[in-house]
Coordinates of C-alpha atoms in Angstrom, one line a residue:
X27 CA -5.6 -12.0 -19.7
X28 CA -2.1 -11.8 -18.2
X29 CA -1.4 -9.5 -15.3
X30 CA 2.3 -9.7 -16.2
X31 CA 1.7 -8.4 -19.7
X32 CA 4.4 -5.9 -20.8
X33 CA 3.6 -2.9 -22.9
X34 CA 5.5 0.1 -24.2
X35 CA 5.2 3.4 -22.4
X36 CA 6.8 6.8 -23.2
X37 CA 5.0 8.8 -20.6
X38 CA 5.1 7.2 -17.1
X39 CA 6.6 10.4 -15.6
X40 CA 3.8 12.4 -17.1
X41 CA 1.3 9.9 -15.7
X42 CA 2.6 10.7 -12.2
X43 CA 2.2 14.4 -12.7
X44 CA -1.3 14.2 -14.3
X45 CA -2.5 11.8 -11.5
X46 CA -1.3 14.3 -8.9
X47 CA -3.2 17.1 -10.6
X48 CA -6.4 15.1 -10.8
X49 CA -6.2 13.9 -7.3
X50 CA -5.2 17.3 -5.8
X51 CA -8.3 19.0 -7.3
X52 CA -10.8 16.3 -6.3
X53 CA -13.0 17.2 -3.4
X54 CA -14.2 15.2 -0.4
X55 CA -17.7 15.3 1.1
X56 CA -18.5 18.2 3.3
X57 CA -18.0 17.5 7.0
X58 CA -19.4 19.1 10.2
X59 CA -17.3 22.0 11.5
X60 CA -16.7 22.9 15.1
X61 CA -20.1 24.7 15.3
X62 CA -22.1 22.0 13.6
X63 CA -22.1 23.7 10.3
X64 CA -21.2 21.6 7.2
X65 CA -18.0 22.8 5.5
X66 CA -17.7 23.1 1.8
X67 CA -16.0 20.1 0.0
X68 CA -12.3 20.3 0.2
X69 CA -9.5 19.2 -2.2
X70 CA -7.9 15.9 -1.3
X71 CA -4.7 17.5 0.0
X72 CA -6.7 19.7 2.3
X73 CA -8.7 16.7 3.7
X74 CA -5.4 14.9 4.3
X75 CA -4.4 17.7 6.7
X76 CA -7.7 18.4 8.4
X77 CA -9.7 15.1 8.4
X78 CA -10.1 13.7 12.0
X79 CA -9.3 17.1 13.5
X80 CA -12.4 19.2 12.8
X81 CA -13.5 19.4 16.4
X82 CA -10.1 20.7 17.7
X83 CA -10.8 24.4 17.4
X84 CA -14.0 24.0 19.4
X85 CA -12.0 22.2 22.1
X86 CA -9.5 25.0 22.2
X87 CA -6.8 22.7 20.8
X88 CA -4.4 22.8 17.8
X89 CA -2.5 19.5 18.2
X90 CA -4.4 16.2 18.3
X91 CA -4.7 14.9 21.9
X92 CA -3.1 11.5 22.6
X93 CA -5.2 9.3 24.9
X94 CA -3.1 6.5 26.4
X95 CA -5.7 5.3 28.9
X96 CA -6.3 1.5 29.0
X97 CA -9.5 1.9 31.0
X98 CA -12.0 4.6 31.8
X99 CA -13.9 5.3 35.1
X100 CA -17.7 5.0 35.2
X101 CA -20.0 5.2 38.3
X102 CA -23.0 3.8 36.4
X103 CA -22.3 0.1 36.0
X104 CA -25.8 -0.5 34.6
X105 CA -25.2 1.9 31.8
X106 CA -21.9 0.3 31.1
X107 CA -23.6 -3.1 30.9
X108 CA -26.1 -1.7 28.4
X109 CA -23.4 -0.2 26.3
X110 CA -21.3 -3.4 26.2
X111 CA -24.4 -5.4 25.3
X112 CA -25.1 -3.0 22.4
X113 CA -21.6 -3.4 21.1
X114 CA -21.8 -7.2 21.3
X115 CA -25.1 -7.1 19.4
X116 CA -24.2 -4.5 16.7
X117 CA -20.4 -3.8 16.7
X118 CA -21.2 -0.1 16.5
X119 CA -18.8 2.3 18.2
X120 CA -20.1 3.0 21.7
X121 CA -21.6 6.5 22.3
X122 CA -20.2 8.5 25.1
X123 CA -16.9 8.1 26.9
X124 CA -14.8 4.9 26.1
X125 CA -15.2 1.8 28.2
X126 CA -11.9 -0.1 27.6
X127 CA -9.0 0.5 25.2
X128 CA -9.5 -2.9 23.4
X129 CA -13.0 -1.8 22.5
X130 CA -12.3 1.8 21.4
X131 CA -9.8 4.6 21.7
X132 CA -10.4 8.3 20.8
X133 CA -7.0 8.8 19.2
X134 CA -7.3 5.7 17.0
X135 CA -10.8 6.7 16.1
X136 CA -9.5 10.0 14.7
X137 CA -7.1 8.1 12.4
X138 CA -9.9 5.8 11.3
X139 CA -12.2 8.7 10.5
X140 CA -9.5 10.4 8.5
X141 CA -8.5 7.4 6.5
X142 CA -12.1 6.6 5.7
X143 CA -12.6 10.1 4.4
X144 CA -9.5 9.9 2.2
X145 CA -10.5 6.5 0.8
X146 CA -14.1 7.6 0.2
X147 CA -15.7 5.0 2.5
X148 CA -18.2 5.1 5.3
X149 CA -15.9 3.7 7.9
X150 CA -12.4 2.3 8.6
X151 CA -11.2 0.0 11.3
X152 CA -7.5 0.1 12.5
X153 CA -5.4 -2.8 13.7
X154 CA -2.0 -3.6 15.1
X155 CA -0.6 -4.4 11.7
X156 CA -1.6 -5.0 8.1
X157 CA -1.6 -8.7 8.6
X158 CA -3.8 -8.3 11.7
X159 CA -6.2 -6.3 9.4
X160 CA -6.2 -9.0 6.7
X161 CA -6.7 -11.7 9.4
X162 CA -9.7 -9.9 10.8
X163 CA -11.3 -9.8 7.3
X164 CA -10.8 -13.5 6.8
X165 CA -12.1 -14.3 10.3
X166 CA -15.1 -12.1 9.8
X167 CA -16.1 -13.9 6.6
X168 CA -15.2 -17.3 7.9
X169 CA -17.4 -16.8 10.9
X170 CA -20.3 -16.5 8.4
X171 CA -19.4 -19.8 6.8
X172 CA -17.7 -18.1 3.8
X173 CA -14.1 -19.5 4.1
X174 CA -13.2 -19.7 0.4
X175 CA -11.1 -16.9 -1.0
X176 CA -10.3 -16.3 -4.7
X177 CA -7.0 -14.4 -5.1
X178 CA -4.7 -13.1 -7.8
X179 CA -1.0 -13.3 -7.5
X180 CA 1.3 -11.6 -6.7
X181 CA 0.4 -10.4 -3.3
X182 CA 2.6 -9.4 -0.4
X183 CA 4.5 -12.5 0.6
X184 CA 2.9 -12.9 4.1
X185 CA -0.6 -12.4 2.6
X186 CA 0.1 -15.1 0.1
X187 CA 1.4 -17.4 2.9
X188 CA -1.6 -16.7 5.2
X189 CA -4.0 -17.7 2.4
X190 CA -2.0 -20.6 1.0
X191 CA -1.5 -22.4 4.3
X192 CA -5.1 -22.1 5.4
X193 CA -3.8 -21.1 8.9
X194 CA -7.2 -19.3 9.7
X195 CA -9.3 -22.1 8.2
X196 CA -9.6 -20.5 4.7
X197 CA -9.2 -22.2 1.4
X198 CA -7.8 -20.3 -1.5
X199 CA -8.1 -20.6 -5.3
X200 CA -5.3 -18.8 -7.2
X201 CA -6.4 -17.4 -10.6
X202 CA -5.5 -15.0 -13.3
X203 CA -7.9 -12.0 -13.4
X204 CA -9.9 -13.6 -16.3
X205 CA -10.6 -16.7 -14.1
X206 CA -12.1 -14.9 -11.1
X207 CA -15.8 -15.3 -12.1
X208 CA -15.4 -19.0 -12.8
X209 CA -13.6 -19.6 -9.5
X210 CA -16.3 -18.2 -7.3
X211 CA -18.3 -20.7 -5.3
X212 CA -21.3 -20.5 -2.9
X213 CA -18.9 -20.4 0.0
X214 CA -16.6 -17.7 -1.4
X215 CA -16.2 -14.9 1.1
X216 CA -13.7 -12.6 -0.6
X217 CA -11.8 -12.0 -3.8
X218 CA -8.4 -10.5 -3.0
X219 CA -6.1 -8.5 -5.2
X220 CA -3.2 -6.1 -4.8
X221 CA -2.6 -3.3 -7.4
X222 CA 0.0 -2.2 -8.0
X223 CA 1.2 -5.6 -6.8
X224 CA 4.0 -6.3 -4.4
X225 CA 6.7 -6.6 -5.7
X226 CA 6.3 -6.7 -9.5
X227 CA 4.1 -3.5 -9.6
X228 CA 1.6 -5.4 -11.9
X229 CA -1.6 -3.5 -12.2
X230 CA -5.2 -4.6 -12.5
X231 CA -8.3 -3.0 -13.8
X232 CA -10.3 -2.8 -10.6
X233 CA -13.6 -2.0 -12.3
X234 CA -13.3 -5.1 -14.4
X235 CA -12.2 -7.2 -11.4
X236 CA -15.1 -5.9 -9.3
X237 CA -17.5 -6.8 -12.1
X238 CA -16.2 -10.3 -12.2
X239 CA -16.8 -10.6 -8.4
X240 CA -20.5 -10.2 -8.7
X241 CA -21.9 -10.1 -5.2
X242 CA -18.7 -11.3 -3.5
X243 CA -16.8 -8.5 -1.8
X244 CA -13.6 -7.4 -3.5
X245 CA -10.7 -6.8 -1.1
X246 CA -8.1 -4.5 -2.7
X247 CA -4.7 -4.0 -1.0
X248 CA -4.0 -0.3 -1.7
X249 CA -0.7 -0.1 0.2
X250 CA 1.5 0.8 -2.7
X251 CA -0.8 3.4 -4.4
X252 CA -2.4 5.0 -1.3
X253 CA -5.6 7.1 -1.8
X254 CA -3.4 9.8 -3.3
X255 CA -3.1 7.8 -6.5
X256 CA -6.2 5.6 -6.4
X257 CA -9.3 5.0 -4.3
X258 CA -10.4 1.4 -5.0
X259 CA -13.8 1.9 -3.4
X260 CA -14.6 4.2 -6.3
X261 CA -13.8 1.3 -8.7
X262 CA -16.0 -1.3 -7.0
X263 CA -13.8 -2.6 -4.1
X264 CA -15.8 -3.3 -1.0
X265 CA -12.8 -3.5 1.3
X266 CA -9.6 -1.4 1.0
X267 CA -6.6 -2.8 2.9
X268 CA -3.5 -0.9 4.0
X269 CA -0.4 -1.8 5.7
X270 CA -0.4 1.5 7.5
X271 CA 3.2 0.8 8.5
X272 CA 4.2 1.9 5.0
X273 CA 3.1 5.2 3.3
X274 CA 0.4 6.2 5.7
X275 CA 2.9 6.4 8.5
X276 CA 5.6 7.3 6.2
X277 CA 8.6 7.5 8.5
X278 CA 9.5 3.9 9.3
X279 CA 8.7 4.3 13.0
X280 CA 5.1 3.0 13.4
X281 CA 3.4 -0.3 12.7
X282 CA -0.3 -0.6 11.9
X283 CA -3.0 -1.8 9.5
X284 CA -6.4 -0.5 8.5
X285 CA -9.4 -1.6 6.5
X286 CA -11.6 1.0 4.9
X287 CA -15.2 -0.2 4.2
X288 CA -18.8 0.4 4.8
X289 CA -20.2 0.7 8.3
X290 CA -21.9 -2.7 8.2
X291 CA -18.6 -4.6 7.7
X292 CA -16.8 -2.2 10.0
X293 CA -19.1 -3.3 12.8
X294 CA -18.1 -7.0 12.3
X295 CA -14.4 -6.0 12.1
X296 CA -14.7 -4.1 15.4
X297 CA -16.1 -7.2 17.1
X298 CA -13.3 -9.4 15.7
X299 CA -10.7 -6.9 16.8
X300 CA -12.2 -6.8 20.3
X301 CA -12.3 -10.6 20.6
X302 CA -8.8 -11.3 19.1
X303 CA -7.0 -8.3 20.6
X304 CA -5.3 -7.0 17.4
X305 CA -5.8 -3.4 18.4
X306 CA -3.7 -0.4 17.2
X307 CA -1.8 1.3 20.1
X308 CA -3.0 4.9 20.6
X309 CA 0.5 6.3 20.0
X310 CA 0.6 4.5 16.7
X311 CA -2.8 6.0 15.9
X312 CA -1.5 9.4 16.7
X313 CA 1.6 8.9 14.5
X314 CA -0.5 7.5 11.6
X315 CA -2.9 10.5 11.8
X316 CA 0.1 12.8 11.7
X317 CA 1.5 10.8 8.7
X318 CA -1.7 11.4 6.8
X319 CA -1.3 15.1 6.9
X320 CA 1.9 14.9 4.8
X321 CA 0.9 11.9 2.7
X322 CA 0.0 14.0 -0.4
X323 CA 3.3 15.9 -0.5
X324 CA 5.3 12.9 0.3
X325 CA 3.7 10.8 -2.5
X326 CA 4.1 13.6 -5.0
X327 CA 7.8 14.1 -4.3
X328 CA 8.7 10.5 -4.0
X329 CA 6.7 9.6 -7.2
X330 CA 8.5 12.2 -9.2
X331 CA 11.9 10.9 -8.1
X332 CA 10.9 7.3 -8.7
X333 CA 9.8 8.1 -12.3
X334 CA 13.1 9.7 -13.0
X335 CA 15.1 6.8 -11.5
X336 CA 13.0 4.4 -13.6
X337 CA 13.8 6.5 -16.6
X338 CA 17.5 6.4 -15.9
X339 CA 17.5 2.7 -15.1
X340 CA 15.7 2.0 -18.4
X341 CA 18.5 3.6 -20.3
X342 CA 21.2 1.7 -18.4
X343 CA 22.9 -1.3 -20.2
X344 CA 23.5 -2.9 -16.8
X345 CA 19.8 -3.3 -16.2
X346 CA 17.8 -6.0 -18.1
X347 CA 14.3 -4.8 -17.2
X348 CA 12.5 -2.0 -15.3
X349 CA 9.0 -2.3 -13.8
X350 CA 7.1 0.9 -13.2
X351 CA 3.3 1.2 -13.1
X352 CA 1.2 3.4 -15.4
X353 CA -0.4 4.7 -12.2
X354 CA 2.9 6.2 -11.1
X355 CA 4.0 6.0 -7.5
X356 CA 7.1 5.8 -5.4
X357 CA 7.9 2.1 -6.1
X358 CA 10.4 0.9 -8.8
X359 CA 11.4 -2.7 -9.5
X360 CA 14.2 -3.7 -11.7
X361 CA 16.3 -6.7 -12.8
X362 CA 20.1 -6.2 -13.2
X363 CA 22.1 -8.3 -15.6
X364 CA 24.6 -8.9 -12.9
X365 CA 24.2 -10.3 -9.4
X366 CA 21.3 -8.6 -7.6
X367 CA 22.9 -9.4 -4.2
X368 CA 25.9 -7.4 -5.2
X369 CA 23.7 -4.4 -5.8
X370 CA 22.1 -4.8 -2.4
X371 CA 25.6 -5.0 -0.8
X372 CA 26.9 -2.1 -2.9
X373 CA 24.5 0.7 -1.8
X374 CA 25.6 3.2 0.8
X375 CA 23.0 6.0 0.8
X376 CA 20.0 3.7 0.0
X377 CA 19.1 1.5 3.0
X378 CA 19.2 -2.2 2.2
X379 CA 16.1 -3.3 4.2
X380 CA 12.7 -4.8 3.9
X381 CA 9.5 -2.6 4.1
X382 CA 8.7 0.5 2.1
X383 CA 7.0 3.9 2.2
X384 CA 9.5 5.6 4.4
X385 CA 11.1 9.1 3.8
X386 CA 14.4 7.3 3.1
X387 CA 14.9 5.0 0.1
X388 CA 14.9 1.3 0.7
X389 CA 15.9 -1.6 -1.5
X390 CA 15.5 -5.3 -1.0
X391 CA 15.6 -8.7 -2.9
X392 CA 12.0 -10.1 -2.7
X393 CA 13.0 -13.7 -3.4
X394 CA 15.3 -13.5 -0.3
X395 CA 13.1 -11.5 2.1
X396 CA 9.6 -10.2 1.5
X397 CA 8.5 -13.2 -0.6
X398 CA 10.9 -15.9 0.7
X399 CA 7.9 -17.5 2.4
X400 CA 6.2 -18.1 -0.9
X401 CA 7.1 -21.3 -2.7
X402 CA 9.7 -20.9 -5.4
X403 CA 7.5 -22.1 -8.2
X404 CA 4.7 -19.8 -7.1
X405 CA 7.1 -16.9 -7.0
X406 CA 8.4 -17.5 -10.4
X407 CA 5.0 -18.1 -12.0
X408 CA 3.8 -14.7 -10.6
X409 CA 6.8 -12.8 -12.1
X410 CA 9.1 -12.7 -9.0
X411 CA 12.4 -13.8 -10.4
X412 CA 15.7 -14.3 -8.6
X413 CA 17.1 -11.1 -10.2
X414 CA 14.2 -8.8 -9.2
X415 CA 15.0 -6.0 -6.9
X416 CA 12.3 -3.8 -5.3
X417 CA 13.1 -0.2 -4.4
X418 CA 10.9 2.1 -2.3
X419 CA 12.0 5.6 -3.3
X420 CA 12.1 8.2 -0.6
X421 CA 12.6 12.0 -0.4
X422 CA 16.3 12.2 -1.1
X423 CA 17.7 14.2 -4.0
X424 CA 17.5 12.2 -7.2
X425 CA 21.1 12.9 -8.1
X426 CA 22.3 11.5 -4.8
X427 CA 20.2 8.4 -5.2
X428 CA 21.3 7.8 -8.8
X429 CA 25.0 8.2 -7.8
X430 CA 24.5 5.5 -5.2
X431 CA 22.7 3.2 -7.6
X432 CA 25.3 3.8 -10.2
X433 CA 28.1 2.7 -7.9
X434 CA 26.1 -0.4 -6.8
X435 CA 25.4 -1.4 -10.3
X436 CA 29.1 -1.1 -11.2
X437 CA 29.7 -4.4 -9.5
X438 CA 27.8 -6.1 -12.4
X439 CA 29.5 -7.4 -15.6
X440 CA 27.8 -4.8 -17.8
X441 CA 29.3 -2.0 -15.6
X442 CA 32.8 -3.4 -15.8
X443 CA 32.7 -3.8 -19.6
X444 CA 31.2 -0.4 -20.4
X445 CA 34.3 1.8 -20.2
X446 CA 34.9 5.2 -18.7
X447 CA 33.0 7.3 -21.4
X448 CA 29.8 5.4 -21.1
X449 CA 30.0 5.3 -17.3
X450 CA 30.5 9.1 -17.2
X451 CA 27.4 9.6 -19.4
X452 CA 25.3 7.4 -17.1
X453 CA 26.4 9.1 -14.0
X454 CA 25.3 12.4 -15.4
X455 CA 21.9 10.8 -16.1
X456 CA 22.3 11.2 -19.9
X457 CA 22.7 7.6 -21.1
X458 CA 21.4 6.9 -24.6
X459 CA 18.7 6.1 -25.1
X460 CA 16.6 7.4 -22.1
X461 CA 13.0 7.4 -21.2
X462 CA 10.5 4.7 -20.3
X463 CA 10.4 3.1 -23.7
X464 CA 10.8 -0.5 -24.9
X465 CA 12.1 0.7 -28.3
X466 CA 15.7 0.1 -27.6
X467 CA 17.8 -1.4 -30.4
X468 CA 19.6 -4.6 -30.0
X469 CA 19.3 -7.6 -27.6
X470 CA 18.4 -6.7 -24.0
X471 CA 21.7 -8.2 -22.8
X472 CA 23.6 -5.6 -24.9
X473 CA 21.4 -2.6 -24.7
X474 CA 19.1 -0.6 -22.4
X475 CA 16.6 -2.2 -20.1
X476 CA 13.3 -3.5 -21.3
X477 CA 10.6 -1.6 -19.5
X478 CA 7.6 -3.5 -18.1
X479 CA 4.6 -1.5 -17.3
X480 CA 2.4 -4.4 -16.3
X481 CA -1.3 -4.7 -16.5
X482 CA -4.2 -4.0 -18.7
X483 CA -4.2 -0.2 -18.6
X484 CA -6.5 -0.1 -15.6
X485 CA -5.7 1.9 -12.5

């Protein structure tokens, strides 16, 4: 079973639209209102706006309060001792006023509550970065003597590096999805996957993967999809990881990470966070909570633009291959026939930078930046070739983005050989053929891009 499998698709743009419709009509569990009553279930988009804020009307507030305190006064040291002992024993969030910011913060707690609700989990624990969140998961399982990890490539480059080097005392076995069950050992603490994967956008059937894990917790990195497009916990994942720096924040101005999970594991993660200090700053928590309120509309808009850009790239003779997931989303990867570095150097509106999920469109060369830290052979075997470019589509007008891409692609040999008539047609977005289809006539080097919609049909 090959996670890099290519299939034909003629309806990826429609997939994005239908996914949005399904998700926008789903409801979330009822939550207590300001007077203790339980509200009726809300649609996902409504929860994204109101989760973590339910108590504000009762407090006479409209905007979320930002608590920047590092410590909190208490005149009853015996009570504080009892509360600290309780946290050390259980990892439960302390009742009453906070004790110390490394233990808990009210603003960060609001973000955690909201994200857990959107992912459909009992709890969530926030960290200073996505890598701090992943490190906490590895440390939590390692402390229980479960240091072995089974993982499927590709993953985010630094996640791959952290596992492969054994920096935290872990040992990793890399497998294809079909090999997960056979790779599990008595000391296996986690199975880790990312879907859609960074940067190839390969997709996995999470239900099938979760079944292969048996009793071993499945950790799914949901950074690219966000809970707008998929909720891995509904498909069997025990832990849902986000680099909150990306879509959850959404504006390229805040760094954070979060793990959505059940309360039992959340208690262990809180203890790890307290001991290691990987806490999320309250201002970051405030910005991330604010980011969640616009997450749905941002993902819808960016996904629609990404699907259209993928369609146009697929019909462009200067592009050898386009990667766009069945799930939809705002990420597009493509491989130009010409020099990918010339494309990076040729953009003017699009920002040539690492990271993703911002309101502006970003493009980068994974083999040079995000996945440079992964050994070249491992990159290539997981589908990360030297020509692959990864683009995070933002909220700009699609015509402006296409104009910028068109100019950047003109630096390649296919663009120079095409002639004025073909170039004019492309710039109008009407190249022939168009659409996300692999049915182009002629060799790839002479015709439109081959479209890869990787995976096994799972979401």
